[in-house]
Coordinates of C-alpha atoms in Angstrom, one line a residue:
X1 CA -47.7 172.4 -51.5
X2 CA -45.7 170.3 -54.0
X3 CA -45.7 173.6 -56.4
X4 CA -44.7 175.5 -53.4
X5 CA -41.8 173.4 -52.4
X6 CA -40.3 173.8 -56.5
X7 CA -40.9 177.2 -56.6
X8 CA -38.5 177.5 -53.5
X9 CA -36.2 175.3 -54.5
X10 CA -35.8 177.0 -57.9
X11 CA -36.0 180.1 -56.1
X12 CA -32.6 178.5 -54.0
X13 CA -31.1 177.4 -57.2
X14 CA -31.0 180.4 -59.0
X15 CA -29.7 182.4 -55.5
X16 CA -27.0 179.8 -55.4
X17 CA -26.1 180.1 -59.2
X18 CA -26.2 184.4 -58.9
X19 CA -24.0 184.0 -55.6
X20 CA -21.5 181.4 -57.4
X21 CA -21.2 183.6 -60.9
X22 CA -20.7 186.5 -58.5
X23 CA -17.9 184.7 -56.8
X24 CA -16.1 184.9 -60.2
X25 CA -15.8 188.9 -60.4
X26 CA -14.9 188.9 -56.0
X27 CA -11.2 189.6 -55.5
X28 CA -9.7 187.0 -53.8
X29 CA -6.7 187.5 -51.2
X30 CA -4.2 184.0 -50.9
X31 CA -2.5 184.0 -48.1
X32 CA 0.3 181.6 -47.3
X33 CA 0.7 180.3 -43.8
X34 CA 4.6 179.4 -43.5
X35 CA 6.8 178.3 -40.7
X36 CA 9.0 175.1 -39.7
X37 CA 7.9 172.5 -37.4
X38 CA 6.3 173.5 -34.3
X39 CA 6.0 177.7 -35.4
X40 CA 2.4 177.4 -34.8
X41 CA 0.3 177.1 -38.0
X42 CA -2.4 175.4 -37.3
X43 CA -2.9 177.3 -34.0
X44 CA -2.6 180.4 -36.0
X45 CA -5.2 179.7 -38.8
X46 CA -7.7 178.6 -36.5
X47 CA -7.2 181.8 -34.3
X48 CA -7.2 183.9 -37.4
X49 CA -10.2 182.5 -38.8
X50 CA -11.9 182.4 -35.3
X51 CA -11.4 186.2 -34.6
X52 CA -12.3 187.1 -37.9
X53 CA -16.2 185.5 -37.7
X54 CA -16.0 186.9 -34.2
X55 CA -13.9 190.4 -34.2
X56 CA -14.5 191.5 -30.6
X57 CA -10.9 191.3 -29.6
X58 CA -10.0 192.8 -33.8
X59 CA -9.6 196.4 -32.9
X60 CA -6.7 196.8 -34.7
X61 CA -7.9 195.5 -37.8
X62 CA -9.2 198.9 -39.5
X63 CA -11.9 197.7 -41.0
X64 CA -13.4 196.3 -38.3
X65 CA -12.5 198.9 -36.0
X66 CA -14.3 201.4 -38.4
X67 CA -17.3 199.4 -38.6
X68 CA -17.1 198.0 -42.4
X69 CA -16.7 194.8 -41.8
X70 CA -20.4 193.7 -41.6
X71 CA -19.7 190.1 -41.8
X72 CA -17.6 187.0 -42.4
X73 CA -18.4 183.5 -42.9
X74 CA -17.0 180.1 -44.1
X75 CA -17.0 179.1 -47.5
X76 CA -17.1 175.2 -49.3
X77 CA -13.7 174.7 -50.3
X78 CA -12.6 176.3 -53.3
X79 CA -10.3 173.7 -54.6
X80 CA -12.0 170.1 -54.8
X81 CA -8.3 168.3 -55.1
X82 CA -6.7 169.7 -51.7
X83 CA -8.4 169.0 -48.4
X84 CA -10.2 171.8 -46.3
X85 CA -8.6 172.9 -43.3
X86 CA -10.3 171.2 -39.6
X87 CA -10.8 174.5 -38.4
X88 CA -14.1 173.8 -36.1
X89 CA -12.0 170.1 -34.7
X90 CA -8.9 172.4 -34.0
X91 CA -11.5 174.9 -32.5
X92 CA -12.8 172.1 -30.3
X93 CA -10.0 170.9 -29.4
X94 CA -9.1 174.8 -28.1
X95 CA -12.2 175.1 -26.4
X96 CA -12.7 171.8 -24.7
X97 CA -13.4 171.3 -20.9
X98 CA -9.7 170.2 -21.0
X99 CA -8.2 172.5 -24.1
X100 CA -5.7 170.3 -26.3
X101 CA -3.6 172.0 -28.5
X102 CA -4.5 171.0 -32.0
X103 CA -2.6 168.2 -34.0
X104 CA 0.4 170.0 -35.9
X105 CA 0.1 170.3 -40.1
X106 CA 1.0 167.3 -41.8
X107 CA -0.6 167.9 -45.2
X108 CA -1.7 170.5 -47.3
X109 CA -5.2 172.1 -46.8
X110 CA -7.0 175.6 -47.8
X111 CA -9.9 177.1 -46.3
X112 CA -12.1 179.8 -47.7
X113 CA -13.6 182.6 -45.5
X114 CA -15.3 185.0 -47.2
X115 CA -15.6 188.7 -45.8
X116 CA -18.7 191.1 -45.9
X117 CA -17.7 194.7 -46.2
X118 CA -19.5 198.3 -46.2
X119 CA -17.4 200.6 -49.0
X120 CA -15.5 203.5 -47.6
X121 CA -14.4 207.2 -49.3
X122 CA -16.6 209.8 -50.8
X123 CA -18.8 207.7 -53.0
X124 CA -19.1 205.2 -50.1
X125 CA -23.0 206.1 -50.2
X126 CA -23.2 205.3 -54.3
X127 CA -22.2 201.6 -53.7
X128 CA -23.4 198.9 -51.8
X129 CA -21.5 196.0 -49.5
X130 CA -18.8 194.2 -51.3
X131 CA -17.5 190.7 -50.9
X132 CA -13.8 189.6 -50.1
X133 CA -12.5 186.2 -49.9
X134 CA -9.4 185.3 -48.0
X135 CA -8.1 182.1 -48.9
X136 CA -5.9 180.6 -46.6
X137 CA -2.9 177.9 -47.5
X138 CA -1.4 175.8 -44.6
X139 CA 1.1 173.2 -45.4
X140 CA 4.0 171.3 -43.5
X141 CA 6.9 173.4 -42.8
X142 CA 9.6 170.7 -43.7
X143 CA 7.9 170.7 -47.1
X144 CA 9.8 174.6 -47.9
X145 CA 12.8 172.8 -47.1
X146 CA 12.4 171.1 -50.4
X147 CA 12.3 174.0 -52.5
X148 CA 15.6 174.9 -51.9
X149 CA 16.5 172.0 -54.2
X150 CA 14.6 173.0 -57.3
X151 CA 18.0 174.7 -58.2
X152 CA 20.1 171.8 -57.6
X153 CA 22.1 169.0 -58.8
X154 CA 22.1 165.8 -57.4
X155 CA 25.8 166.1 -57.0
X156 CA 25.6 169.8 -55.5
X157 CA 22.9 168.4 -53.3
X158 CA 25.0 165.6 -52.2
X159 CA 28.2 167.7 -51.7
X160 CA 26.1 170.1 -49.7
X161 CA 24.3 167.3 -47.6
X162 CA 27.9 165.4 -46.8
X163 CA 29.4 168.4 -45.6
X164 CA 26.3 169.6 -43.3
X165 CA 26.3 166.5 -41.8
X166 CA 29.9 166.3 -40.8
X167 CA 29.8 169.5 -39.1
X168 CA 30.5 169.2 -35.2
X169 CA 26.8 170.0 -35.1
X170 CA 26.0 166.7 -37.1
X171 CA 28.4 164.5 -36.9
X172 CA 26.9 162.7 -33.8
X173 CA 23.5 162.1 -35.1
X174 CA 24.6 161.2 -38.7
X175 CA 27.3 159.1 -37.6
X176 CA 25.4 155.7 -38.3
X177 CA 24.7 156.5 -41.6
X178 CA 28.1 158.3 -42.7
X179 CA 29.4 154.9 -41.6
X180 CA 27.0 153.0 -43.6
X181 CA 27.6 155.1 -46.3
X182 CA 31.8 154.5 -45.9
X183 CA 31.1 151.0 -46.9
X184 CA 29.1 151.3 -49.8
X185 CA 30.3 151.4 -53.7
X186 CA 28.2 154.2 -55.7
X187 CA 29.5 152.8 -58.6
X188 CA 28.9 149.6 -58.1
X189 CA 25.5 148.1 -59.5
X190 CA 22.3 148.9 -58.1
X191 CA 21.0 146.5 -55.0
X192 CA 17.6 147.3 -54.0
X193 CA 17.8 146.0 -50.2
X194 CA 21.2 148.5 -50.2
X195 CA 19.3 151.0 -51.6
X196 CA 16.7 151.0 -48.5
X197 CA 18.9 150.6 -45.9
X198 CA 20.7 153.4 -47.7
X199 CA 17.3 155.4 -47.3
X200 CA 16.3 154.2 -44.2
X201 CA 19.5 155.4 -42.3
X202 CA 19.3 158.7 -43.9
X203 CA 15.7 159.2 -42.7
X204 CA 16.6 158.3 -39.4
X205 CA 19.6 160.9 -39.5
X206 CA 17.0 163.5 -40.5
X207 CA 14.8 162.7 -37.9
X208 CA 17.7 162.8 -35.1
X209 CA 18.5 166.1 -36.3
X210 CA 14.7 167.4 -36.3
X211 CA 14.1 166.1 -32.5
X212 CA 17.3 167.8 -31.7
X213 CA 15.9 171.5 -32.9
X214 CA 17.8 171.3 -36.2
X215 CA 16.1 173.1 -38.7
X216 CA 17.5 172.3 -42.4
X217 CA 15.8 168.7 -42.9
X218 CA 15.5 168.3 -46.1
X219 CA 13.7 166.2 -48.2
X220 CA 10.7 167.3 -46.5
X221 CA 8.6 164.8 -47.2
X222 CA 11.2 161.6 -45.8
X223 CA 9.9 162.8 -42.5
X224 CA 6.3 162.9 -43.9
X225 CA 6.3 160.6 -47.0
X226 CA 2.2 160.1 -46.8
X227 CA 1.0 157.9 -49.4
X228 CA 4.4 158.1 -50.9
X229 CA 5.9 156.2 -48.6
X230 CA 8.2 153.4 -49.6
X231 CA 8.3 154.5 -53.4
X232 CA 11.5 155.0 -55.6
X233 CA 11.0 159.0 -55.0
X234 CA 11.8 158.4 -51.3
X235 CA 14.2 155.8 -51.4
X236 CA 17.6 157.5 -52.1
X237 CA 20.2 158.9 -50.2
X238 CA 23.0 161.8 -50.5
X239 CA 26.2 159.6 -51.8
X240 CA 30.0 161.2 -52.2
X241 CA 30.4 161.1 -56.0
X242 CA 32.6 158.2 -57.3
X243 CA 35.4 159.0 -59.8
X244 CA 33.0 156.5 -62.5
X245 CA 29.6 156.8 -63.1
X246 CA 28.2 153.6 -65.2
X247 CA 24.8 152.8 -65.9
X248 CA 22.8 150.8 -64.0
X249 CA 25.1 152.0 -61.0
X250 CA 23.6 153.0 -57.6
X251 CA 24.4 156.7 -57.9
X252 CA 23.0 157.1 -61.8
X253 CA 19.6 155.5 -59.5
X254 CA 20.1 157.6 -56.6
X255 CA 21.0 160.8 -59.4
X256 CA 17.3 159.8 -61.5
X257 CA 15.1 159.3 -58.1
X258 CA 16.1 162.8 -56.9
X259 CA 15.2 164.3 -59.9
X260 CA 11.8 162.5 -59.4
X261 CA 11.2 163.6 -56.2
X262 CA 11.7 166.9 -57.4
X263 CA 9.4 166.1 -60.7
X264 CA 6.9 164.3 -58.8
X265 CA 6.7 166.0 -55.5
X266 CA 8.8 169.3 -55.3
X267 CA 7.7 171.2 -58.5
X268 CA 3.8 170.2 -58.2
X269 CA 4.0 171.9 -54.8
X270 CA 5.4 174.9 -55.7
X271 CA 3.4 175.0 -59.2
X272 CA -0.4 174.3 -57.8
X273 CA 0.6 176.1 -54.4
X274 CA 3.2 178.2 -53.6
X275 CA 3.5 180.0 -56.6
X276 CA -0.4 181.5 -56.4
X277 CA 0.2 182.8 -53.2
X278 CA 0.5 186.7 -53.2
X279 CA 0.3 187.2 -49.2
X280 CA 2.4 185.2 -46.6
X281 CA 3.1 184.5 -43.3
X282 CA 6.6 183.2 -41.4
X283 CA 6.1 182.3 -38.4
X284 CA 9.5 181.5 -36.2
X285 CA 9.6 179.9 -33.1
X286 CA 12.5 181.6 -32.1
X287 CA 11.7 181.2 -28.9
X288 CA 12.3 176.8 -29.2
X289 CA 15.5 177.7 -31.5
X290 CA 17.0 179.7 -28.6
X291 CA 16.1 177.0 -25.9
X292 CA 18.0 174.5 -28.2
X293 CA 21.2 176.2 -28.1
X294 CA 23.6 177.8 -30.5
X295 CA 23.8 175.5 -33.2
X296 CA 19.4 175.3 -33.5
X297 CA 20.0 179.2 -34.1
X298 CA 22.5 179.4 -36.5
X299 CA 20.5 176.1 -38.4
X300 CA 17.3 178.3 -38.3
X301 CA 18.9 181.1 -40.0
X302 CA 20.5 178.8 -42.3
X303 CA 16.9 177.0 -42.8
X304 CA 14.8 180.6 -43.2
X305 CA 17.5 182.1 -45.8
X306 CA 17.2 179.0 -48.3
X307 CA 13.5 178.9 -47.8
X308 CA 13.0 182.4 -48.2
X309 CA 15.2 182.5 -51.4
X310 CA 12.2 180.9 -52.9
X311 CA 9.8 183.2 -52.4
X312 CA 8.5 185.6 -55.8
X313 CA 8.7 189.0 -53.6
X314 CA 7.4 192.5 -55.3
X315 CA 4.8 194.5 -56.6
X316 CA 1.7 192.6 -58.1
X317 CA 0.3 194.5 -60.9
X318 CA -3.2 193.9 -63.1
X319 CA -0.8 191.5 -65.5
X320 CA -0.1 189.0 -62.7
X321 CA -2.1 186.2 -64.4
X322 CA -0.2 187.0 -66.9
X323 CA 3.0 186.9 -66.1
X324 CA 2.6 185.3 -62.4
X325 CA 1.7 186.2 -59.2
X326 CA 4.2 187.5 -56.8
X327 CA 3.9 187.9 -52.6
X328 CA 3.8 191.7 -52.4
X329 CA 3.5 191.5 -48.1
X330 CA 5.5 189.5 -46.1
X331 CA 4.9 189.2 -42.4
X332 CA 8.2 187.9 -40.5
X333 CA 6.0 186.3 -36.6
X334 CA 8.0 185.4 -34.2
X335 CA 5.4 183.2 -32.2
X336 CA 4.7 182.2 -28.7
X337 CA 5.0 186.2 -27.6
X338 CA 2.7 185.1 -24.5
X339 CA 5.6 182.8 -23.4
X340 CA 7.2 186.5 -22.3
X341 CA 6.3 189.5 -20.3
X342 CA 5.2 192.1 -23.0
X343 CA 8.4 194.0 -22.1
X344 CA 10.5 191.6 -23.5
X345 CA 8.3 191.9 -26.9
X346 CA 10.2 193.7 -28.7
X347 CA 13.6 191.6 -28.0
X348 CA 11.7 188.8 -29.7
X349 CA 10.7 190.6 -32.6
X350 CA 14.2 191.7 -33.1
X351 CA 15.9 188.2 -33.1
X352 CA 12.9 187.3 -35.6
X353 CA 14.6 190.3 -37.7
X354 CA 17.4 189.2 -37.4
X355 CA 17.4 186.0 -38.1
X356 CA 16.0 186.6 -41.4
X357 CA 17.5 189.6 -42.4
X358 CA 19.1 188.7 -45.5
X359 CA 16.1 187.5 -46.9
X360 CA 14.0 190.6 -45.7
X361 CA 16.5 193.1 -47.6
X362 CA 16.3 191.2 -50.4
X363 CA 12.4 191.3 -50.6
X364 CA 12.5 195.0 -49.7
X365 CA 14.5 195.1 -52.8
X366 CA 12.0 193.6 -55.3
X367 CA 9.6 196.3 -54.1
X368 CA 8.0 193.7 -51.5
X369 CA 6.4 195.7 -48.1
X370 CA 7.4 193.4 -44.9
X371 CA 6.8 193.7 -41.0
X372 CA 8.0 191.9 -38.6
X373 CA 6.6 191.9 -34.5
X374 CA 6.0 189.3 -31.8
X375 CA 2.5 187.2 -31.8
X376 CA 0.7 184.8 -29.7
X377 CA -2.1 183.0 -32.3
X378 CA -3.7 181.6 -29.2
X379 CA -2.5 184.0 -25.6
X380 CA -1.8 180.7 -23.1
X381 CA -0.6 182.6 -20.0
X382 CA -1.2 186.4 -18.2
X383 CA 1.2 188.6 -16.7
X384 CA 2.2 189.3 -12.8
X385 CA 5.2 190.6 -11.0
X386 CA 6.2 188.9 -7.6
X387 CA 9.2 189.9 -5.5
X388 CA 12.1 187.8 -4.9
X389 CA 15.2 189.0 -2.5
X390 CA 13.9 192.6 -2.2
X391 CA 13.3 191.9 -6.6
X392 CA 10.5 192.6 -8.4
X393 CA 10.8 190.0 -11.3
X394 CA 8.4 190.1 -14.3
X395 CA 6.8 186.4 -14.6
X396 CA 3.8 184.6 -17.0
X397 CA 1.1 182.6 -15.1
X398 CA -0.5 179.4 -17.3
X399 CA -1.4 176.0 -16.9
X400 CA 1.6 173.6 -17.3
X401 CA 1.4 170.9 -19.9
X402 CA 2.9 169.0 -17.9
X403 CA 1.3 168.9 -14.8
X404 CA -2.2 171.0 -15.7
X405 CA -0.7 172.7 -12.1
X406 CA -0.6 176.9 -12.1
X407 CA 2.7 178.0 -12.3
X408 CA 4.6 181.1 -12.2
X409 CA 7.8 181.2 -14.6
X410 CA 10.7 183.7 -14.7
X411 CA 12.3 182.2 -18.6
X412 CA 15.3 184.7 -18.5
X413 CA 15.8 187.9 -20.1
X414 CA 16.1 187.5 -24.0
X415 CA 19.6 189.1 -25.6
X416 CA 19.6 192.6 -26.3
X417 CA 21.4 192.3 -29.4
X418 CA 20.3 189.8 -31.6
X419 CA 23.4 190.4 -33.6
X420 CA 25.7 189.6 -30.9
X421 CA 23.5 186.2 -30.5
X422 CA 24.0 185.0 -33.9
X423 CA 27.8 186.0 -34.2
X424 CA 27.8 183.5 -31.0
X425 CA 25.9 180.8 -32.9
X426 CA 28.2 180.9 -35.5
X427 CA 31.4 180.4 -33.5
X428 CA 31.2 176.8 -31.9
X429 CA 32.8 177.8 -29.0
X430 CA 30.1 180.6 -28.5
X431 CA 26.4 181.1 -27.8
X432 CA 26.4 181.6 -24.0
X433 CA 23.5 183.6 -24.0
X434 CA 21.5 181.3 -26.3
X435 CA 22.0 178.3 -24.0
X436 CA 20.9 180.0 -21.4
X437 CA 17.2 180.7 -22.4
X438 CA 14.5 177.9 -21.3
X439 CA 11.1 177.8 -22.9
X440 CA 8.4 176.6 -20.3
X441 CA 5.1 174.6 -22.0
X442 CA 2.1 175.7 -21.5
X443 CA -1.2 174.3 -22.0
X444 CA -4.4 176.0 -23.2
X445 CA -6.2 178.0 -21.2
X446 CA -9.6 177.0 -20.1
X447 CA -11.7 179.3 -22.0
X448 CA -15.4 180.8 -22.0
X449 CA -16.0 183.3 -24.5
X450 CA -18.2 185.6 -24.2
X451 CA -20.9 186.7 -27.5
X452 CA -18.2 188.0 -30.0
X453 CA -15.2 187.3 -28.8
X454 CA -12.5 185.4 -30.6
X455 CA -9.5 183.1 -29.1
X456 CA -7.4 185.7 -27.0
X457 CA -4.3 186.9 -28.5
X458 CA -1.2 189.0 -28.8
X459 CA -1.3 191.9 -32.0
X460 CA -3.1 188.7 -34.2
X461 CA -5.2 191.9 -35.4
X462 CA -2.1 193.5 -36.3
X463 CA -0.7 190.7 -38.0
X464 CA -4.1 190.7 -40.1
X465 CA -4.2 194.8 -40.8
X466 CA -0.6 194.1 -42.3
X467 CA -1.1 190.9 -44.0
X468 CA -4.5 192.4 -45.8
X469 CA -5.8 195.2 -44.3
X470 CA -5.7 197.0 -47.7
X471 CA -7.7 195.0 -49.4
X472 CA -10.4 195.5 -46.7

C-alpha cells in the first residue's frame, strides 16, 4: 500500500510538473477590464468567466458555437504578488436565494481561466487539443484617472486642477477647500497639521464630486488610499503657484509628494499592469452619466479622453517582448443595455461612440481594431409592452432594489443624436435632453440555472468573439 500510494504521488508530481512546463509554451491572452466607478467590472468578470465554464447561452462565441471549445477551467493564480479575483463569492452573491450585487473593485486582482480547444482548418485532424489561457485584469476605475498625470508637472497639474474646480460645475462642491486654500501661504514653511487639512479638504472635494456623477477624480487612490492611507504620497493638495519657491516651503513639499505618488503608486501600476495588457475592455455607464445631467456627460467624456490617451493602441507583432506589448482590440461597452427595451440598443451604443470618439480614431490610427455595442454582464430585467392612453409603450420588468416589489418602468427614449447631446453638455445653459433621462435600479434576478447555462446576458458572447475570438 505504502509503495502504491508513492508511486501515485510521483505519478501526480510528474503530471503536475509536464502540465506546468507546458504552461510555459501556451499563449496567453491578457485582457484588461476597464471602466469608472459603477461601469460594472466585477459584475462583468464574473459573468464572463461564468459563461465561459458554462457556454450554453455563448452562441455567438465561434468557437463554441462550432464545437471547439471542449473545455475551460480555473487556474491558481498566475501572479503570487496581486490577489485572485472572488469570482465563486461574487457568483454567490449572484445566485443567492436573495441575489446581491457583488461588492464593487477596490483593488487590483487577476484570475486565470484556462481554455480547452479542438484545432480547426485542413490539418485540424494532424493535431490534437490545444490550451489557451485568458488572463483577466480588474482594477479600480479611479485608479486610470491617475495615469493621466504621468505626463505632468506639479504646476500643470495644479493649474489644471484650480481651473476644473472653479468651473460652474465645481465651484459648489470645492468651495470649502478653494477657501481653505485662499488663506494659506505656499511659500511659507511647511506645517504638517496645514498640510493635512490641506489634504483632507481636497479629498473631501473629490469625493463630493464622485457622489455627484463627476467623473475626472483624480488622484485615484485619495478616494481609495488602502494601506497607503495617511502617508506623505497622499497628503498633498493642488496649490496656485506662488511668485517664490524656497526650500523647505509647503509647495517644494507638496511639488516632491506628487512626484512620489506618481514614483510610488502611479508608475508601478502602469509598469507591472497596464502596460502587459494587449486586450481591453471600457465599460461606460452611460446610462448613470446621462441620469446625472449635462455636466456628468461632458466630465465623462473629459474623464474617457485622458484615460484613453494612455492606452499603447496597435498591432502586436512576434517582437512585443521586445519592444512592449501594445492593446491591439479595444472594446468600447456601454453597460446596463437590459436597463432598455432592445430597441433603444443601438441609441446606447451610439452615445458610448460618441463619447469616446476621439480616443477611438486615434487607436484606429495606430492600426488598433475597436467595436463598440450595448451589454448587460448580468440581464436584471425582461421586456413587455403595455398600453397607456390608446399607447403601446415599450417597458423593462425587474425586481426593484429598492423595494424587491415587480415593477414596470418606461426610462424615456434615449437621444437620437448623441452629437447633438454632447454639444448640449458642453453649453451650461444646455443638455435638456440629458436631464431628462432617469435610470431605474434593479436588483438581481432570482435565478436557477439549468445544466450549462451561464448568468443571462445581453451580446456578453459578442463582447468575447471580439475581445478574443481570434485567438480561439
Amino acid at each position: 500500500m505504502d509503495l502504491a500510494r508513492i508511486a501515485d504521488r510521483l505519478t501526480r508530481t510528474i503530471e503536475d510538473q509536464v502540465q506546468e512546463i507546458g504552461g510555459l509554451f501556451d499563449p496567453v491572452i491578457r485582457l484588461g477590464v476597464t471602466g469608472l466607478s459603477r461601469a460594472g467590472k466585477t459584475v462583468f468578470v464574473t459573468s464572463l468567466v461564468a459563461n465561459l465554464l458554462e457556454r450554453a447561452r455563448m452562441p455567438q462565441l465561434r468557437a463554441a458555437a462550432q464545437g471547439r471549445f471542449l473545455a475551460a477551467w480555473l487556474q491558481p493564480q498566475p501572479d503570487h504578488a496581486v490577489p485572485r479575483f472572488p469570482f465563486e463569492d461574487h457568483l454567490a452573491a449572484l445566485l443567492a436565494p436573495e441575489p446581491r450585487w457583488p461588492e464593487g473593485t477596490r483593488s487590483i486582482s487577476t484570475l486565470r481561466l484556462s481554455l480547452r480547444l479542438a484545432p480547426s482548418g485542413l490539418l485540424a485532424g494532424l493535431s490534437g487539443p490545444r490550451v489557451v489561457h485568458l488572463d483577466i485584469t480588474d482594477y479600480p476605475g479611479e485608479w486610470l484617472l491617475d495615469l493621466p498625470l504621468m505626463s505632468l508637472s506639479f504646476t500643470d497639474w495644479s493649474q489644471a486642477a484650480l481651473a476644473a474646480a472653479r468651473t460652474p460645475a465645481r465651484a459648489a462642491l470645492a468651495e470649502g477647500w478653494l477657501a481653505r486654500l485662499d488663506a494659506t501661504d505656499a511659500a511659507a514653511p511647511l506645517d504638517e497639521s496645514a498640510a493635512r487639512g490641506l489634504a483632507a479638504a481636497f479629498t473631501g472635494y473629490l469625493a463630493a464630486a464622485r457622489a455627484a456623477g463627476l467623473s475626472s477624480v483624480a488622484p485615484g487612490r485619495f478616494l481609495m488610499p488602502g494601506d497607503l492611507e495617511g502617508s506623505p504620497a497622499l497628503t498633498f493638495s493642488p496649490l496656485p503657484r506662488p511668485g517664490r519657491t524656497p526650500s523647505g516651503s509647503l509647495w517644494r513639499a507638496f511639488e516632491k509628494r506628487f512626484e512620489s505618488y506618481k514614483r510610488v503608486v502611479v508608475e508601478p501600476f502602469f509598469r507591472n499592469h497596464f502596460a502587459k495588457l494587449d486586450r481591453q475592455v471600457v465599460l461606460i455607464d452611460a446610462l448613470g452619466a446621462l441620469h446625472d445631467g449635462p455636466r456628468a456627460v461632458e466630465d465623462l467624456r473629459v474623464a474617457m479622453t485622458d484615460i484613453l490617451a494612455c492606452f499603447r493602441p496597435g498591432a502586436n507583432s512576434w517582437l512585443a517582448p521586445i519592444l512592449g506589448r501594445r492593446i491591439d482590440r479595444i472594446l468600447f461597452a456601454a453597460t446596463r443595455a437590459d436597463h432598455v427595451h432592445h430597441s433603444q440598443h443601438a441609441r446606447l451604443a451610439a452615445v458610448a461612440e460618441a463619447l469616446v470618439a476621439e480616443a477611438r480614431r486615434r487607436a484606429q490610427f495606430r492600426g488598433a481594431e475597436t467595436g463598440a455595442m450595448a451589454i448587460a454582464s448580468l440581464r436584471a430585467t425582461t421586456e413587455a409592452t403595455v398600453t397607456r392612453d390608446g399607447r403601446s409603450i415599450d417597458v423593462v420588468r425587474g425586481r426593484s432594489l429598492d423595494t424587491g416589489a415587480e415593477v414596470a418602468l418606461y426610462p424615456g427614449l434615449l437621444p437620437e443624436d448623441p452629437a447633438g447631446l454632447l454639444a448640449a453638455a458642453r453649453d451650461a445653459g444646455g443638455g435638456r435632453e440629458a436631464a431628462a433621462w432617469s435610470v431605474p435600479r434593479f436588483a438581481p434576478p432570482r435565478l436557477t440555472l439549468a445544466p450549462g447555462d451561464g448568468l443571462p446576458h445581453i451580446r456578453l458572447d459578442r463582447a468575447a468573439e471580439f475581445l478574443f475570438g481570434d485567438k480561439l
